[in-house]
């Protein structure tokens, strides 16, 4: 026998019809004017109804805002990135992925403070606790640590107090030091690490010394592989059995976030971003905004913050606590599938948009790269040519191959050098 599914839409219709039936123009059982100013009551009721959903949406939005630097590596590093993705696009994706991992902190705590305190108190604590203390202090502290450690390392290397192996591991040591001390101070450790890394390599000395170092990439690979393997093993499948969240809603949320979170704004505003030169590049950068480690990190902060008050959570906070993990994890899984398989799929189909590497002349002529960026592009081009030599057997530098059988690409690199 067919039955009526009481979805949210049906609940709204039934309750509205009930209100009309009991109102003064029907049964005259309920007269709203008896409760006071009807317009004022309706205004505050609407404010409460919208605010409850708005705070939850703000918290979830803050979790998925940061671009994941791990999933972005497929188009930032490696042979495929050098062949198909221009250097200026890789640099802006890397910079954005590093910066907004830390800048998601204030947006998240705005939602958390609004869920706990009154509006005025929440805004006040958000300004002086989050912005002035956590964010501003993390920027200053990260800049100070990065500059201090850079001076110490350069002086130690200049006086032969540090060998090459010590210099190579130095960046990892600085990151671990910042994570520990920022946790003790209660400030944004991700943002502090990003600022410290920029200051630490500001004069490009550390990059030049460690450009042939495989330790950093090995550590990155080890940590990333371990994290995502552990993430797959501990997926909270039991949290998906919520009465008010059906499976198709998780799928719709994930698809809508991947489509509308990043792509439309970049397609509209790419002309004001100097590093994005064409509509194709805007579409490419807009697509590669993966959601991953940072989203898991911020969802953990939400759960820990709400669990600090057991038994004191309201209905809205309890609902946020129970939904944040399954929603964020489903979005992360969708992003892993969408962004992790994009390049292998294009490789398989053989239809990767190669024209993205050659933007239109008018845009390219209007863009003037920084001298350091031109140096990086030149080094990147040489590295790509060297890999082509190695694969084609023209490795005459190491004695395997004929020195006289040189290609046109080899002579072109010689001319540039």
CSV table of C-alpha atoms in Angstrom, one decimal, residues 113-385:
chain,number,residue,atom,x,y,z
A,113,UNK,CA,31.7,31.0,19.0
A,114,UNK,CA,28.3,31.9,17.6
A,115,UNK,CA,27.0,28.4,18.6
A,116,UNK,CA,28.1,28.9,22.2
A,117,UNK,CA,27.8,32.6,23.0
A,118,UNK,CA,25.4,35.5,22.3
A,119,UNK,CA,26.2,37.4,19.1
A,120,UNK,CA,28.0,40.4,20.7
A,121,UNK,CA,30.1,38.2,23.0
A,122,UNK,CA,30.9,35.8,20.1
A,123,UNK,CA,32.1,38.6,17.8
A,124,UNK,CA,34.2,40.1,20.6
A,125,UNK,CA,35.9,36.8,21.5
A,126,UNK,CA,36.3,36.1,17.8
A,127,UNK,CA,38.2,39.4,17.2
A,128,UNK,CA,40.5,39.4,20.2
A,129,UNK,CA,41.0,35.6,20.7
A,130,UNK,CA,41.0,34.4,17.1
A,131,UNK,CA,42.3,37.3,15.0
A,132,UNK,CA,44.5,39.3,17.5
A,133,UNK,CA,45.9,36.3,19.4
A,134,UNK,CA,45.7,33.1,17.4
A,135,UNK,CA,46.1,34.5,13.9
A,136,UNK,CA,48.2,37.6,14.3
A,137,UNK,CA,50.5,36.0,16.9
A,138,UNK,CA,51.0,32.9,14.7
A,139,UNK,CA,52.0,35.2,11.8
A,140,UNK,CA,54.5,37.1,13.9
A,141,UNK,CA,55.8,34.0,15.7
A,142,UNK,CA,56.2,32.1,12.4
A,143,UNK,CA,58.0,35.0,10.8
A,144,UNK,CA,60.3,35.3,13.8
A,145,UNK,CA,61.1,31.6,14.0
A,146,UNK,CA,61.7,31.3,10.2
A,147,UNK,CA,64.0,34.3,10.1
A,148,UNK,CA,65.9,33.3,13.2
A,149,UNK,CA,66.4,29.7,12.1
A,150,UNK,CA,67.4,30.9,8.6
A,151,UNK,CA,70.2,33.1,10.0
A,152,UNK,CA,71.4,30.4,12.3
A,153,UNK,CA,71.5,27.8,9.5
A,154,UNK,CA,73.3,30.1,7.1
A,155,UNK,CA,75.9,31.1,9.6
A,156,UNK,CA,76.4,27.4,10.7
A,157,UNK,CA,76.9,26.3,7.1
A,158,UNK,CA,79.2,29.3,6.3
A,159,UNK,CA,81.5,28.3,9.2
A,160,UNK,CA,81.3,24.6,8.4
A,161,UNK,CA,79.4,23.8,11.6
A,162,UNK,CA,76.7,21.9,9.6
A,163,UNK,CA,77.2,19.3,6.9
A,164,UNK,CA,74.8,18.7,4.0
A,165,UNK,CA,72.8,16.1,5.8
A,166,UNK,CA,72.1,18.4,8.7
A,167,UNK,CA,71.0,21.2,6.3
A,168,UNK,CA,68.6,18.8,4.5
A,169,UNK,CA,66.8,17.8,7.6
A,170,UNK,CA,66.6,21.3,9.0
A,171,UNK,CA,63.3,22.2,7.4
A,172,UNK,CA,61.6,19.2,9.0
A,173,UNK,CA,63.0,20.1,12.4
A,174,UNK,CA,61.7,23.7,12.1
A,175,UNK,CA,58.2,22.4,11.2
A,176,UNK,CA,58.1,20.0,14.2
A,177,UNK,CA,59.4,22.8,16.5
A,178,UNK,CA,56.6,25.1,15.4
A,179,UNK,CA,53.9,22.5,15.8
A,180,UNK,CA,55.0,21.8,19.3
A,181,UNK,CA,55.5,25.4,20.5
A,182,UNK,CA,52.3,26.7,18.7
A,183,UNK,CA,50.3,24.0,20.5
A,184,UNK,CA,51.7,25.2,23.8
A,185,UNK,CA,50.8,28.8,23.0
A,186,UNK,CA,47.4,27.9,21.7
A,187,UNK,CA,47.9,29.6,18.3
A,188,UNK,CA,47.4,28.6,14.7
A,189,UNK,CA,50.2,26.1,14.0
A,190,UNK,CA,49.4,25.6,10.3
A,191,UNK,CA,49.5,29.3,9.5
A,192,UNK,CA,52.7,29.7,11.6
A,193,UNK,CA,54.4,26.9,9.6
A,194,UNK,CA,53.4,28.5,6.3
A,195,UNK,CA,54.7,31.9,7.3
A,196,UNK,CA,57.9,30.4,8.7
A,197,UNK,CA,58.5,28.5,5.5
A,198,UNK,CA,58.1,31.6,3.4
A,199,UNK,CA,60.5,33.6,5.6
A,200,UNK,CA,62.9,30.7,5.9
A,201,UNK,CA,63.4,30.5,2.1
A,202,UNK,CA,62.9,34.2,1.3
A,203,UNK,CA,66.4,34.6,-0.2
A,204,UNK,CA,66.2,31.3,-2.1
A,205,UNK,CA,69.3,30.0,-0.4
A,206,UNK,CA,67.8,27.0,1.2
A,207,UNK,CA,66.1,25.9,-2.0
A,208,UNK,CA,69.3,26.1,-3.9
A,209,UNK,CA,71.2,24.1,-1.3
A,210,UNK,CA,68.6,21.3,-1.1
A,211,UNK,CA,67.3,21.3,-4.7
A,212,UNK,CA,68.8,17.8,-5.2
A,213,UNK,CA,67.6,16.5,-1.9
A,214,UNK,CA,65.3,13.6,-1.8
A,215,UNK,CA,64.7,13.5,2.0
A,216,UNK,CA,61.9,16.1,2.0
A,217,UNK,CA,60.0,14.5,-0.8
A,218,UNK,CA,60.5,11.1,0.8
A,219,UNK,CA,59.2,12.3,4.2
A,220,UNK,CA,56.2,13.9,2.4
A,221,UNK,CA,55.4,10.7,0.6
A,222,UNK,CA,55.7,8.6,3.8
A,223,UNK,CA,53.5,10.9,5.9
A,224,UNK,CA,50.9,11.3,3.1
A,225,UNK,CA,50.7,7.6,2.3
A,226,UNK,CA,50.4,6.7,6.0
A,227,UNK,CA,47.8,9.3,6.7
A,228,UNK,CA,45.5,8.3,3.8
A,229,UNK,CA,45.9,4.6,4.5
A,230,UNK,CA,44.9,5.3,8.1
A,231,UNK,CA,42.0,7.5,7.0
A,232,UNK,CA,40.7,4.7,4.8
A,233,UNK,CA,40.9,2.2,7.6
A,234,UNK,CA,39.0,4.4,10.1
A,235,UNK,CA,36.2,5.7,7.9
A,236,UNK,CA,33.3,6.4,10.3
A,237,UNK,CA,30.8,4.2,8.5
A,238,UNK,CA,28.6,3.9,11.6
A,239,UNK,CA,28.1,7.7,11.7
A,240,UNK,CA,26.2,7.5,8.3
A,241,UNK,CA,23.2,5.8,10.0
A,242,UNK,CA,21.5,9.1,10.9
A,243,UNK,CA,17.8,9.4,10.8
A,244,UNK,CA,17.8,12.9,9.4
A,245,UNK,CA,20.6,12.3,6.8
A,246,UNK,CA,19.9,9.8,4.1
A,247,UNK,CA,22.8,8.5,1.9
A,248,UNK,CA,21.8,10.4,-1.2
A,249,UNK,CA,22.2,13.7,0.7
A,250,UNK,CA,25.9,13.0,1.3
A,251,UNK,CA,26.3,12.4,-2.4
A,252,UNK,CA,24.5,15.6,-3.4
A,253,UNK,CA,26.5,17.7,-0.9
A,254,UNK,CA,29.8,16.3,-2.1
A,255,UNK,CA,28.9,16.9,-5.8
A,256,UNK,CA,27.6,20.4,-5.2
A,257,UNK,CA,30.7,21.4,-3.2
A,258,UNK,CA,33.1,20.1,-5.8
A,259,UNK,CA,31.2,22.0,-8.6
A,260,UNK,CA,30.2,25.3,-6.9
A,261,UNK,CA,32.8,25.8,-4.1
A,262,UNK,CA,35.6,27.1,-6.3
A,263,UNK,CA,35.0,26.9,-10.0
A,264,UNK,CA,32.3,29.6,-10.6
A,265,UNK,CA,34.1,32.4,-8.6
A,266,UNK,CA,37.4,31.8,-10.4
A,267,UNK,CA,35.7,31.8,-13.8
A,268,UNK,CA,34.1,35.2,-12.9
A,269,UNK,CA,37.1,36.8,-11.2
A,270,UNK,CA,40.1,35.3,-12.9
A,271,UNK,CA,40.8,38.6,-14.7
A,272,UNK,CA,41.9,40.3,-11.4
A,273,UNK,CA,44.3,37.4,-10.7
A,274,UNK,CA,47.6,38.2,-12.6
A,275,UNK,CA,48.8,34.6,-12.5
A,276,UNK,CA,45.7,33.3,-14.3
A,277,UNK,CA,46.0,34.4,-17.9
A,278,UNK,CA,43.0,32.8,-19.7
A,279,UNK,CA,39.6,31.3,-19.2
A,280,UNK,CA,41.1,27.8,-19.7
A,281,UNK,CA,43.6,28.3,-16.9
A,282,UNK,CA,40.8,29.6,-14.7
A,283,UNK,CA,38.8,26.5,-15.3
A,284,UNK,CA,41.8,24.3,-14.7
A,285,UNK,CA,42.7,26.0,-11.4
A,286,UNK,CA,39.1,26.1,-10.4
A,287,UNK,CA,38.8,22.4,-10.8
A,288,UNK,CA,41.9,21.5,-8.9
A,289,UNK,CA,40.8,22.7,-5.4
A,290,UNK,CA,40.9,19.3,-3.6
A,291,UNK,CA,39.5,18.8,-0.1
A,292,UNK,CA,41.5,16.5,2.1
A,293,UNK,CA,43.8,16.7,5.2
A,294,UNK,CA,42.9,20.2,6.3
A,295,UNK,CA,39.2,19.4,6.2
A,296,UNK,CA,39.7,16.3,8.4
A,297,UNK,CA,41.8,18.5,10.8
A,298,UNK,CA,39.2,21.2,11.1
A,299,UNK,CA,36.4,18.7,11.6
A,300,UNK,CA,38.3,17.2,14.4
A,301,UNK,CA,38.6,20.7,16.0
A,302,UNK,CA,34.8,21.1,15.7
A,303,UNK,CA,34.1,17.7,17.4
A,304,UNK,CA,36.7,18.4,20.2
A,305,UNK,CA,35.3,21.9,20.8
A,306,UNK,CA,31.7,20.6,21.1
A,307,UNK,CA,32.7,17.7,23.3
A,308,UNK,CA,34.2,20.0,25.9
A,309,UNK,CA,30.7,20.6,27.2
A,310,UNK,CA,29.1,17.2,27.7
A,311,UNK,CA,25.4,17.5,28.6
A,312,UNK,CA,25.3,21.2,27.8
A,313,UNK,CA,24.8,21.1,24.1
A,314,UNK,CA,21.6,22.3,22.5
A,315,UNK,CA,19.8,20.5,19.8
A,316,UNK,CA,21.5,22.4,17.0
A,317,UNK,CA,25.0,21.8,18.5
A,318,UNK,CA,24.3,18.1,19.0
A,319,UNK,CA,23.2,17.9,15.4
A,320,UNK,CA,26.3,19.6,14.2
A,321,UNK,CA,28.5,17.3,16.3
A,322,UNK,CA,26.8,14.2,14.9
A,323,UNK,CA,26.9,15.3,11.3
A,324,UNK,CA,30.2,17.1,10.9
A,325,UNK,CA,32.3,13.9,10.6
A,326,UNK,CA,30.2,12.0,8.0
A,327,UNK,CA,29.6,15.1,5.9
A,328,UNK,CA,33.3,16.1,5.8
A,329,UNK,CA,34.5,12.5,5.3
A,330,UNK,CA,32.1,12.0,2.4
A,331,UNK,CA,33.3,15.2,0.7
A,332,UNK,CA,36.9,14.2,1.2
A,333,UNK,CA,36.3,10.8,-0.3
A,334,UNK,CA,34.6,12.4,-3.3
A,335,UNK,CA,37.5,14.9,-3.7
A,336,UNK,CA,40.0,12.0,-3.6
A,337,UNK,CA,38.1,10.2,-6.3
A,338,UNK,CA,37.6,13.3,-8.5
A,339,UNK,CA,41.0,14.9,-8.2
A,340,UNK,CA,43.1,11.8,-7.6
A,341,UNK,CA,41.9,10.1,-10.8
A,342,UNK,CA,41.7,13.2,-13.0
A,343,UNK,CA,45.2,13.0,-14.4
A,344,UNK,CA,45.3,9.1,-14.7
A,345,UNK,CA,42.0,9.3,-16.6
A,346,UNK,CA,43.3,12.0,-18.9
A,347,UNK,CA,46.4,9.9,-19.5
A,348,UNK,CA,44.2,6.9,-20.3
A,349,UNK,CA,41.9,8.8,-22.7
A,350,UNK,CA,44.7,10.8,-24.2
A,351,UNK,CA,42.7,14.0,-24.3
A,352,UNK,CA,44.5,16.2,-21.7
A,353,UNK,CA,44.0,19.9,-22.8
A,354,UNK,CA,47.6,20.5,-23.9
A,355,UNK,CA,46.7,24.0,-25.1
A,356,UNK,CA,46.5,25.1,-21.5
A,357,UNK,CA,50.3,25.4,-21.5
A,358,UNK,CA,50.1,28.0,-24.3
A,359,UNK,CA,47.8,30.8,-23.3
A,360,UNK,CA,46.8,33.5,-25.8
A,361,UNK,CA,49.4,36.0,-26.8
A,362,UNK,CA,47.6,39.1,-25.6
A,363,UNK,CA,47.3,37.8,-22.1
A,364,UNK,CA,50.8,36.4,-22.0
A,365,UNK,CA,52.3,39.7,-23.2
A,366,UNK,CA,50.4,41.7,-20.6
A,367,UNK,CA,51.8,39.5,-17.8
A,368,UNK,CA,55.3,40.2,-16.5
A,369,UNK,CA,56.7,37.4,-14.3
A,370,UNK,CA,59.0,38.2,-11.4
A,371,UNK,CA,62.8,37.6,-12.2
A,372,UNK,CA,62.8,34.7,-9.7
A,373,UNK,CA,59.8,33.1,-11.4
A,374,UNK,CA,61.7,33.3,-14.7
A,375,UNK,CA,64.6,31.6,-13.1
A,376,UNK,CA,62.4,28.8,-11.8
A,377,UNK,CA,60.7,28.4,-15.1
A,378,UNK,CA,64.1,28.1,-16.8
A,379,UNK,CA,65.3,25.5,-14.3
A,380,UNK,CA,62.1,23.6,-14.6
A,381,UNK,CA,62.5,23.5,-18.4
A,382,UNK,CA,66.1,22.2,-18.1
A,383,UNK,CA,64.9,19.5,-15.6
A,384,UNK,CA,62.2,18.4,-18.1
A,385,UNK,CA,64.7,18.2,-20.9
